[in-house]
PDB file of C-alpha atoms in Angstrom:
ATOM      1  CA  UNK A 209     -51.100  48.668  10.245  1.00  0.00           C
ATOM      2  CA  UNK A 210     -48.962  47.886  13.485  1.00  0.00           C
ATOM      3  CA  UNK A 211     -45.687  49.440  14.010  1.00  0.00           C
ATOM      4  CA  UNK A 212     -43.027  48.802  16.003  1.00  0.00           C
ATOM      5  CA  UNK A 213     -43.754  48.487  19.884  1.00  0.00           C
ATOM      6  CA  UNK A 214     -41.547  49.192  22.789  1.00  0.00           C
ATOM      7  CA  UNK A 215     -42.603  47.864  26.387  1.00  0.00           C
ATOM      8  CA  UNK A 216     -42.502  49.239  28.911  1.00  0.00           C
ATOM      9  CA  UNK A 217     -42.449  52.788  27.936  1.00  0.00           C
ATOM     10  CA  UNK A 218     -40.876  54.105  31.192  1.00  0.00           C
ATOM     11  CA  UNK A 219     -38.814  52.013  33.408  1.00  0.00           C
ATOM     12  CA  UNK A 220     -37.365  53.220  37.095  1.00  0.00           C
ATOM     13  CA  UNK A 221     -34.788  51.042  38.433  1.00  0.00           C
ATOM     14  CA  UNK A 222     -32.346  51.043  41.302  1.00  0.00           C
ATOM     15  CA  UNK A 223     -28.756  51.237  40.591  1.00  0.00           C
ATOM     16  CA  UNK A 224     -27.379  47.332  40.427  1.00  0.00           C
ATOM     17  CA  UNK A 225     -30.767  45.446  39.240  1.00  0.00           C
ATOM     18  CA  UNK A 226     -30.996  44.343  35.785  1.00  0.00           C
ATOM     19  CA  UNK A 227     -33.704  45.576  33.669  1.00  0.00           C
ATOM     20  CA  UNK A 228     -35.145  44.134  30.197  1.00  0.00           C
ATOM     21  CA  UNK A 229     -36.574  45.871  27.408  1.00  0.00           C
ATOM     22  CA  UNK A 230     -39.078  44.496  25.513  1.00  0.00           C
ATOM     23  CA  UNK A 231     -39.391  45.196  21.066  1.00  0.00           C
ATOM     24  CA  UNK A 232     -42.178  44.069  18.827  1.00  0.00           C
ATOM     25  CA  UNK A 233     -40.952  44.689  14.905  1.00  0.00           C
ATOM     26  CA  UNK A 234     -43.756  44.973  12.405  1.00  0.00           C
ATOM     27  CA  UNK A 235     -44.603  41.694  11.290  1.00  0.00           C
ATOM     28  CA  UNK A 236     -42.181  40.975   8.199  1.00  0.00           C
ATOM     29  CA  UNK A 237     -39.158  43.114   8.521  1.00  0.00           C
ATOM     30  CA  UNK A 238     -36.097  40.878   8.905  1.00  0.00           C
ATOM     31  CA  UNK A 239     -33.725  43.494  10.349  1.00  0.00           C
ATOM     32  CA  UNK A 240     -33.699  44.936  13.979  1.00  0.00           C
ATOM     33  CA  UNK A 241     -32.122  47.889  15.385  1.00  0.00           C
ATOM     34  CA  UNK A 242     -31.370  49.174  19.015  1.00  0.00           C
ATOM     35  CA  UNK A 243     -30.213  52.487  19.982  1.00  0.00           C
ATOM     36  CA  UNK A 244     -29.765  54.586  22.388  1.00  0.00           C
ATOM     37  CA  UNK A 245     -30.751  58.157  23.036  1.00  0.00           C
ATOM     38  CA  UNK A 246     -29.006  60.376  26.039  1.00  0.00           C
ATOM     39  CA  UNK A 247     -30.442  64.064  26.512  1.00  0.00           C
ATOM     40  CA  UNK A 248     -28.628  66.238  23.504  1.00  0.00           C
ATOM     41  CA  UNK A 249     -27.074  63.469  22.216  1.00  0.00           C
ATOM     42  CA  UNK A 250     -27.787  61.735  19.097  1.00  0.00           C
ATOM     43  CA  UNK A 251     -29.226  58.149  18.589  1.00  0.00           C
ATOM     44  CA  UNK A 252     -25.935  55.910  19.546  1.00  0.00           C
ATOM     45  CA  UNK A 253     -25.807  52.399  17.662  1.00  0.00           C
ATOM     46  CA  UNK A 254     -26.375  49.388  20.098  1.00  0.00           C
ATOM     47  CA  UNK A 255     -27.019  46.062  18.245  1.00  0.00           C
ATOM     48  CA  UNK A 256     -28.135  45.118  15.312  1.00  0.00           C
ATOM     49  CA  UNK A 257     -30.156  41.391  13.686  1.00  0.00           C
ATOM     50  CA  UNK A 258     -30.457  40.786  10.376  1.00  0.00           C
ATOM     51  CA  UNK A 259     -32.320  37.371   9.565  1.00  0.00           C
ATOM     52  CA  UNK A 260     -30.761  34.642  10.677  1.00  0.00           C
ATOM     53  CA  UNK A 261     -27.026  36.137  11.154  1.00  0.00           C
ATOM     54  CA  UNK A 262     -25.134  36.060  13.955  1.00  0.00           C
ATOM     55  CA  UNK A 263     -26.260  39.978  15.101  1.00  0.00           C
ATOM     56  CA  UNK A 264     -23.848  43.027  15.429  1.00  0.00           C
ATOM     57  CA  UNK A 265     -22.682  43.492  18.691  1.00  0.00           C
ATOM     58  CA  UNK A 266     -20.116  46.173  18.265  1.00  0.00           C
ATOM     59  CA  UNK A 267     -22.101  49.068  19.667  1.00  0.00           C
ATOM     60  CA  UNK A 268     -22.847  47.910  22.646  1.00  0.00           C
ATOM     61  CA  UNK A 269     -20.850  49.730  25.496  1.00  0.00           C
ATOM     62  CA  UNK A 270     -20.073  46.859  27.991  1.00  0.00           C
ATOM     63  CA  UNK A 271     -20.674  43.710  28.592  1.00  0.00           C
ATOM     64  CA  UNK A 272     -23.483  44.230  30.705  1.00  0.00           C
ATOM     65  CA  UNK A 273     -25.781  44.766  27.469  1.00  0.00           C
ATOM     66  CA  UNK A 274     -26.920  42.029  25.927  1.00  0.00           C
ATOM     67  CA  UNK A 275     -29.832  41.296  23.122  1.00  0.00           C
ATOM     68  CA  UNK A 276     -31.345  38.788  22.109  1.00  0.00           C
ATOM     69  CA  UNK A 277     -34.331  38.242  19.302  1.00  0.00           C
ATOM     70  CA  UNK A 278     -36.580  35.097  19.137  1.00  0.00           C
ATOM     71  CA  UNK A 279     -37.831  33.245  16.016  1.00  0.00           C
ATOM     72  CA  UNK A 280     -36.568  36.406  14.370  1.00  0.00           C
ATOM     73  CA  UNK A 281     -39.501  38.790  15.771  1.00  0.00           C
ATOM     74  CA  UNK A 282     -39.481  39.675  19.448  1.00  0.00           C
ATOM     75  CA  UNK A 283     -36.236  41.266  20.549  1.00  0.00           C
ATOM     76  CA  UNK A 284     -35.342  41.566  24.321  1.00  0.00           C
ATOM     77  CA  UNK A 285     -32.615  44.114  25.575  1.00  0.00           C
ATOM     78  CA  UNK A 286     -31.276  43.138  28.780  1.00  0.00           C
ATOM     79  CA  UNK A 287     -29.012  45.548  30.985  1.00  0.00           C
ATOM     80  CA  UNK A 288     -27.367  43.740  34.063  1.00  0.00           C
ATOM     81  CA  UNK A 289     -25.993  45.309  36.982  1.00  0.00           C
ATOM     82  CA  UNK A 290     -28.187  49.384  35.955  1.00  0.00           C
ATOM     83  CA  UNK A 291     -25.297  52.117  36.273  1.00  0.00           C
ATOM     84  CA  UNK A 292     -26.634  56.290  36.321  1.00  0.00           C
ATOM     85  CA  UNK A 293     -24.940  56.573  33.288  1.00  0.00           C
ATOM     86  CA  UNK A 294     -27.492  53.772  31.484  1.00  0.00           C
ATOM     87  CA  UNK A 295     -30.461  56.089  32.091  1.00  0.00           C
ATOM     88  CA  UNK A 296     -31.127  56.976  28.692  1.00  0.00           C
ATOM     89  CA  UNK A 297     -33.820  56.398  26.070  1.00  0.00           C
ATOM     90  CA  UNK A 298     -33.487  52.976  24.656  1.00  0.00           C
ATOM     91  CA  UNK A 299     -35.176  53.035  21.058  1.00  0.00           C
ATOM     92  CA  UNK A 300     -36.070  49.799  18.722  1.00  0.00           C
ATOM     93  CA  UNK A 301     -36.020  50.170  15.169  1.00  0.00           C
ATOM     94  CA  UNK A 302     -37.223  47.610  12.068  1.00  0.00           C
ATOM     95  CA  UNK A 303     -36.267  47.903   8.440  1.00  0.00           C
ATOM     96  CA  UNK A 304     -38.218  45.387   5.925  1.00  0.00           C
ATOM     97  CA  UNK A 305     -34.017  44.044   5.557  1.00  0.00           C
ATOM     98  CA  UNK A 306     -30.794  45.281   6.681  1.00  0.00           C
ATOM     99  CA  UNK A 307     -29.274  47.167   3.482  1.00  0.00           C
ATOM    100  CA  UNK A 308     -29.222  50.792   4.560  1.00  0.00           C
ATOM    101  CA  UNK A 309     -31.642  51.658   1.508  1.00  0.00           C
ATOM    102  CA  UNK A 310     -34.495  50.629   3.370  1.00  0.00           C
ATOM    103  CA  UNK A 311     -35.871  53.250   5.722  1.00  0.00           C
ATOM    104  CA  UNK A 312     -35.976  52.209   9.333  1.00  0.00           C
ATOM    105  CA  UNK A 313     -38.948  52.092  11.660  1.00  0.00           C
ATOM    106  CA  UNK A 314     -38.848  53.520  15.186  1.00  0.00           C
ATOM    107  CA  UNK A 315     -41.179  52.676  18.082  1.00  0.00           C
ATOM    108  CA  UNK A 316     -41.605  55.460  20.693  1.00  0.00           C
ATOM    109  CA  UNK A 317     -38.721  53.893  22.912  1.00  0.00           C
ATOM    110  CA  UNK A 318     -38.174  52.944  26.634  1.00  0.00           C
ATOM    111  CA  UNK A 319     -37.069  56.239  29.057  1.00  0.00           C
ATOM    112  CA  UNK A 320     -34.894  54.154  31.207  1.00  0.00           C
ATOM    113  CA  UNK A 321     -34.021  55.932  35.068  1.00  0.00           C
ATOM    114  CA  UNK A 322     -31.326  54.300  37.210  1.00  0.00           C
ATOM    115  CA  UNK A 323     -31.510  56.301  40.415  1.00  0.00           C
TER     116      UNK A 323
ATOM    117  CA  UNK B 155     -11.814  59.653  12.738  1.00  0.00           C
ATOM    118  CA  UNK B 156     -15.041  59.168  11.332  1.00  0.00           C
ATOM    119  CA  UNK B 157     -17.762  61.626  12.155  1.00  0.00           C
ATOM    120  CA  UNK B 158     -21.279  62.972  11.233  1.00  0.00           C
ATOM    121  CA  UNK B 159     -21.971  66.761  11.926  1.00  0.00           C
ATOM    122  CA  UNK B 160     -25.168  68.559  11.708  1.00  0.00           C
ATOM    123  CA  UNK B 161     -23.922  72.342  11.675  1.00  0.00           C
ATOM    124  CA  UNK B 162     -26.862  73.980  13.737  1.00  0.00           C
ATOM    125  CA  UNK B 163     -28.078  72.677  16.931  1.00  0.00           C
ATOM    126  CA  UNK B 164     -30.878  74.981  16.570  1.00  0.00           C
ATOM    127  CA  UNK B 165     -32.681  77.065  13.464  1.00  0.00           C
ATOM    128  CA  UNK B 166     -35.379  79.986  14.206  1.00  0.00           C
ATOM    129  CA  UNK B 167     -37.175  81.170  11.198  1.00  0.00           C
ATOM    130  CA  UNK B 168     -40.339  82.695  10.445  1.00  0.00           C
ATOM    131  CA  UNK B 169     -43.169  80.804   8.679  1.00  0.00           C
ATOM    132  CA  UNK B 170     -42.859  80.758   5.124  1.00  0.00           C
ATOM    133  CA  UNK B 171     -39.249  80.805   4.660  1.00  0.00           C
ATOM    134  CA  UNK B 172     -37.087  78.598   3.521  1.00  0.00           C
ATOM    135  CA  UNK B 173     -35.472  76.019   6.129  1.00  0.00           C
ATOM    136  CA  UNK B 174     -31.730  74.776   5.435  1.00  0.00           C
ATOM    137  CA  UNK B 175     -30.343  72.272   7.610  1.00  0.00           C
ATOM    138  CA  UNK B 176     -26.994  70.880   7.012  1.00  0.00           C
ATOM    139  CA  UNK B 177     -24.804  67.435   7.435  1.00  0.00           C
ATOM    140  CA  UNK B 178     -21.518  67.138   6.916  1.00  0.00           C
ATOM    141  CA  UNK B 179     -19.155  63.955   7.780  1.00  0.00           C
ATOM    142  CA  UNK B 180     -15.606  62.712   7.150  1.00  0.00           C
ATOM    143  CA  UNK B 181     -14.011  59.598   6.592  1.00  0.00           C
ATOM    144  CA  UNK B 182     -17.146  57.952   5.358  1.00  0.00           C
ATOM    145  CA  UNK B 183     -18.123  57.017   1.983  1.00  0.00           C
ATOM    146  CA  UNK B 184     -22.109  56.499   2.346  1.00  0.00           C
ATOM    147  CA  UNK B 185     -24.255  54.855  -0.226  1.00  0.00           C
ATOM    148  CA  UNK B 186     -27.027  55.972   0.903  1.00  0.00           C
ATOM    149  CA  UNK B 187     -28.182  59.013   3.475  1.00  0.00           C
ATOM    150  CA  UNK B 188     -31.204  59.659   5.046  1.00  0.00           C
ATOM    151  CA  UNK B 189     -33.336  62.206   6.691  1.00  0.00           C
ATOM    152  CA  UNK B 190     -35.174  61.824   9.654  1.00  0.00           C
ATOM    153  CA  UNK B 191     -37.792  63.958  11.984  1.00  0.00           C
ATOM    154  CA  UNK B 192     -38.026  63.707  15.520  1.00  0.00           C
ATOM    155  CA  UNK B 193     -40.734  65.032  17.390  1.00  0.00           C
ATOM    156  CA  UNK B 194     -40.501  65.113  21.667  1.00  0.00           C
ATOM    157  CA  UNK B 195     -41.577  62.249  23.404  1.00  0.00           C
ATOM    158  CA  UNK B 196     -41.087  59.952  19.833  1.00  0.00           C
ATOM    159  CA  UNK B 197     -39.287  57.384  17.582  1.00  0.00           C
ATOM    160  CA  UNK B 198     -37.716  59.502  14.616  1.00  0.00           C
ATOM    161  CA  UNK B 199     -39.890  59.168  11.731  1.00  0.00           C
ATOM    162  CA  UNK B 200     -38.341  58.359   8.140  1.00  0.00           C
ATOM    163  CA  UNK B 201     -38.412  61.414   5.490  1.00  0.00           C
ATOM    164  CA  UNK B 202     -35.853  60.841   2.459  1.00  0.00           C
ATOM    165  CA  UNK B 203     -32.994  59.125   1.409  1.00  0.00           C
ATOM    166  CA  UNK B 204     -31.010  60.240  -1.052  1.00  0.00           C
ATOM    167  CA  UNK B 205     -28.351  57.429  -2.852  1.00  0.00           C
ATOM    168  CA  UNK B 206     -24.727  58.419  -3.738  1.00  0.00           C
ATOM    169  CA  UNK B 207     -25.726  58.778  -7.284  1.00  0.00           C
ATOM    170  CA  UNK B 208     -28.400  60.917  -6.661  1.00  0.00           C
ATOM    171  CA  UNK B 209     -28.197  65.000  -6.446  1.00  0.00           C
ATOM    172  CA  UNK B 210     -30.874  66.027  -5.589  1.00  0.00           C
ATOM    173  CA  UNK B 211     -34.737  64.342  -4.286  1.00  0.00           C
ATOM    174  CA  UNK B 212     -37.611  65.732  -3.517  1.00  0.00           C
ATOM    175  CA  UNK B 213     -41.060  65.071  -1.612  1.00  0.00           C
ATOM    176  CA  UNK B 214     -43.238  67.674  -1.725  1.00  0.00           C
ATOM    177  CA  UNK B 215     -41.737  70.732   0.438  1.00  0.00           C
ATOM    178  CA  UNK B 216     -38.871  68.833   1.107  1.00  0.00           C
ATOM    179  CA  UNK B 217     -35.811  68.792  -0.642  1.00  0.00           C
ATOM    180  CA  UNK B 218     -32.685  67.409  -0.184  1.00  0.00           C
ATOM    181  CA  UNK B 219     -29.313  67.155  -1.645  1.00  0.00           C
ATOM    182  CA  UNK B 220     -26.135  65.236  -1.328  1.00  0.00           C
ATOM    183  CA  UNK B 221     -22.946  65.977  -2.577  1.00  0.00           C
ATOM    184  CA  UNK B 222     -20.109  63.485  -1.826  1.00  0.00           C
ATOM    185  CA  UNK B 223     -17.230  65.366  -3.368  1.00  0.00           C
ATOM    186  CA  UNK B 224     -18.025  67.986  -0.466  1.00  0.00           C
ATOM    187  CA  UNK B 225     -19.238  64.962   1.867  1.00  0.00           C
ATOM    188  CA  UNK B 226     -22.245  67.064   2.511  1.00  0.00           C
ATOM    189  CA  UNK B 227     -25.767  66.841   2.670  1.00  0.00           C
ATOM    190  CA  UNK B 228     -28.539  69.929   2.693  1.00  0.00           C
ATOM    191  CA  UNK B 229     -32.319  68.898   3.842  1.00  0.00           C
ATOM    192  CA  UNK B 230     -34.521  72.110   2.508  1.00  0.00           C
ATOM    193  CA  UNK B 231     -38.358  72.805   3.836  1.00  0.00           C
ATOM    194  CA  UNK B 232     -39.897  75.232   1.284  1.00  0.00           C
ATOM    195  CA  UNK B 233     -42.883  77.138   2.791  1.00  0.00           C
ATOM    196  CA  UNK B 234     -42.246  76.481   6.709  1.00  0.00           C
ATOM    197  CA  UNK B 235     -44.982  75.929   8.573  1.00  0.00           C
ATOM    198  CA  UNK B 236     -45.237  76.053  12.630  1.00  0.00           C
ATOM    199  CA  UNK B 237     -46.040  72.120  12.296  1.00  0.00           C
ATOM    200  CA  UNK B 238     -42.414  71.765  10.425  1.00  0.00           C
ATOM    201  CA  UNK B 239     -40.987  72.396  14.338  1.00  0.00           C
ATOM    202  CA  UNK B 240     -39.253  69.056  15.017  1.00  0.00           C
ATOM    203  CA  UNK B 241     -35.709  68.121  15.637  1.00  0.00           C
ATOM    204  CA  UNK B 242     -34.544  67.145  11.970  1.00  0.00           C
ATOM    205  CA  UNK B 243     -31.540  63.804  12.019  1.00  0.00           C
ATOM    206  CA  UNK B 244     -29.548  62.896   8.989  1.00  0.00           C
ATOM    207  CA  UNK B 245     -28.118  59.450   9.273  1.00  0.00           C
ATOM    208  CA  UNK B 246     -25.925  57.964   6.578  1.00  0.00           C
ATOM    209  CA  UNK B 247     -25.004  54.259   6.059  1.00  0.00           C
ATOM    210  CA  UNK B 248     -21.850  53.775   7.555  1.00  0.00           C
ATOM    211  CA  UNK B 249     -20.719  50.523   5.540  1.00  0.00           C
ATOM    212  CA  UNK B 250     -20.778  51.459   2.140  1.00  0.00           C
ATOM    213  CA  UNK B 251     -24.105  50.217   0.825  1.00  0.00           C
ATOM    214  CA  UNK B 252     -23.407  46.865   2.765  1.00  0.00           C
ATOM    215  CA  UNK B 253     -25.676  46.123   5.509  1.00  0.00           C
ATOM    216  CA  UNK B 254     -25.068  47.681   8.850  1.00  0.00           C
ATOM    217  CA  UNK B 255     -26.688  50.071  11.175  1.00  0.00           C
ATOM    218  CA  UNK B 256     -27.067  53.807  10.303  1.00  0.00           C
ATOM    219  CA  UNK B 257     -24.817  56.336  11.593  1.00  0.00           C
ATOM    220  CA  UNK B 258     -26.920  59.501  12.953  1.00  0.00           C
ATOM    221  CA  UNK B 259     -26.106  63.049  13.461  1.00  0.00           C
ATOM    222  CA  UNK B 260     -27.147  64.810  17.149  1.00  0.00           C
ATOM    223  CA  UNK B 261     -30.017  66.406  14.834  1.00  0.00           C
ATOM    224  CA  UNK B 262     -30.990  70.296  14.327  1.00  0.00           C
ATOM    225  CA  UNK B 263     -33.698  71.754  16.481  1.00  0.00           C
ATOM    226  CA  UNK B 264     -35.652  73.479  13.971  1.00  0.00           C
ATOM    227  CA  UNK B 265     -38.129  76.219  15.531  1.00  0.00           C
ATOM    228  CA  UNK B 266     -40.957  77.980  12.811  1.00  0.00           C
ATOM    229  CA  UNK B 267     -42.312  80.834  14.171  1.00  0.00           C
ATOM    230  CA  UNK B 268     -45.665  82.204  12.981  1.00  0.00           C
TER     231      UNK B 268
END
């Protein structure tokens, strides 16, 4: 079956224009996961949906990050205002709910480049 | 402060061998940990996930362990193989089996030589 889709799968951007990242969840899983991947770091916790719950917000590092997810599928990461230090990998992950006994499910992520 | 080590950035051993990776973290009291493989270019891929009342799990050459009086975790690959070369994550739940995101480590680079 489908997994989890990321769009676009590379993005170049110019230092000050916003950007938007695009996840597809497999069809059923209620919870929804971003991270974010720097070169020899590990994956750092962004945002997080379960259901219909207000989402966790507390990894995300500045207000220029937001998410949002429609009719609890389609998630959209939006970064406002690119900085260098936002080039990164931005991965999307879906779990079939949020307790952490449920194994996630990663797409291939977005390779982000703010020159 | 809370944190999640994986001892080795990198592991070399030869094909065959046994493959030990290790996790280790403080000031967290996980229900739940889990084991992840990363290969270049790709989404980490689930392995195992071991629960706080589990010792020990296994999945055909994989093995893994958890301890949480030592707060530590061992992934084992019996009979490496070349294709076993992946950067291996351990992630552990970082709310105490309520639901939240994972917490991951920065992952061992594990290299099987033939």
């Amino acid at each position: 079956g489908a997994g989890v889709s990321q769009s676009p799968s590379n993005k170049v951007t110019e230092k000050g224009k916003d950007v938007e990242l695009r996840c597809d969840p497999i069809s059923g899983h209620t919870a929804l996961y971003w991270y974010r991947q720097s070169l020899g770091q590990g994956l750092e916790f962004l945002i997080y949906f379960q259901g219909n719950s207000a989402p966790d917000k507390s990894g995300l590092p500045s207000d220029r990050f937001s998410a949002e997810r429609t009719g609890g599928s389609v998630s959209t990461l939006t970064i406002q205002r690119t900085q260098q230090e936002d080039s990164a990998v931005y991965l999307c992950a879906s779990s079939l709910d949020g307790g952490n006994y449920y194994e996630q499910y990663f797409g291939p992520g977005t390779r982000l480049t703010v020159t | 402060s809370q944190k999640i080590e994986q001892n080795s950035e990198a592991l070399n051993i030869q094909e065959g061998k046994t493959a030990t990776l290790t996790c280790n973290y403080t000031n967290y009291s996980p229900a739940y940990l889990q084991w992840y493989r990363q290969d270049p270019g790709r989404g980490p891929v689930f392995l195992l996930l071991i629960r706080e009342n589990e010792k020990e799990k296994r999945k055909e050459r994989l093995k893994v362990t958890f301890d949480t009086t030592l707060k530590q975790s061992l992934f084992h690959i019996t009979a490496s193989q070349p294709a076993d070369s992946a950067t291996y994550l351990c992630a552990l739940d970082g709310y105490g089996g309520s639901q939240g995101n994972l917490i991951f480590g920065k992952g061992t680079k594990l290299s099987v030589k033939p």
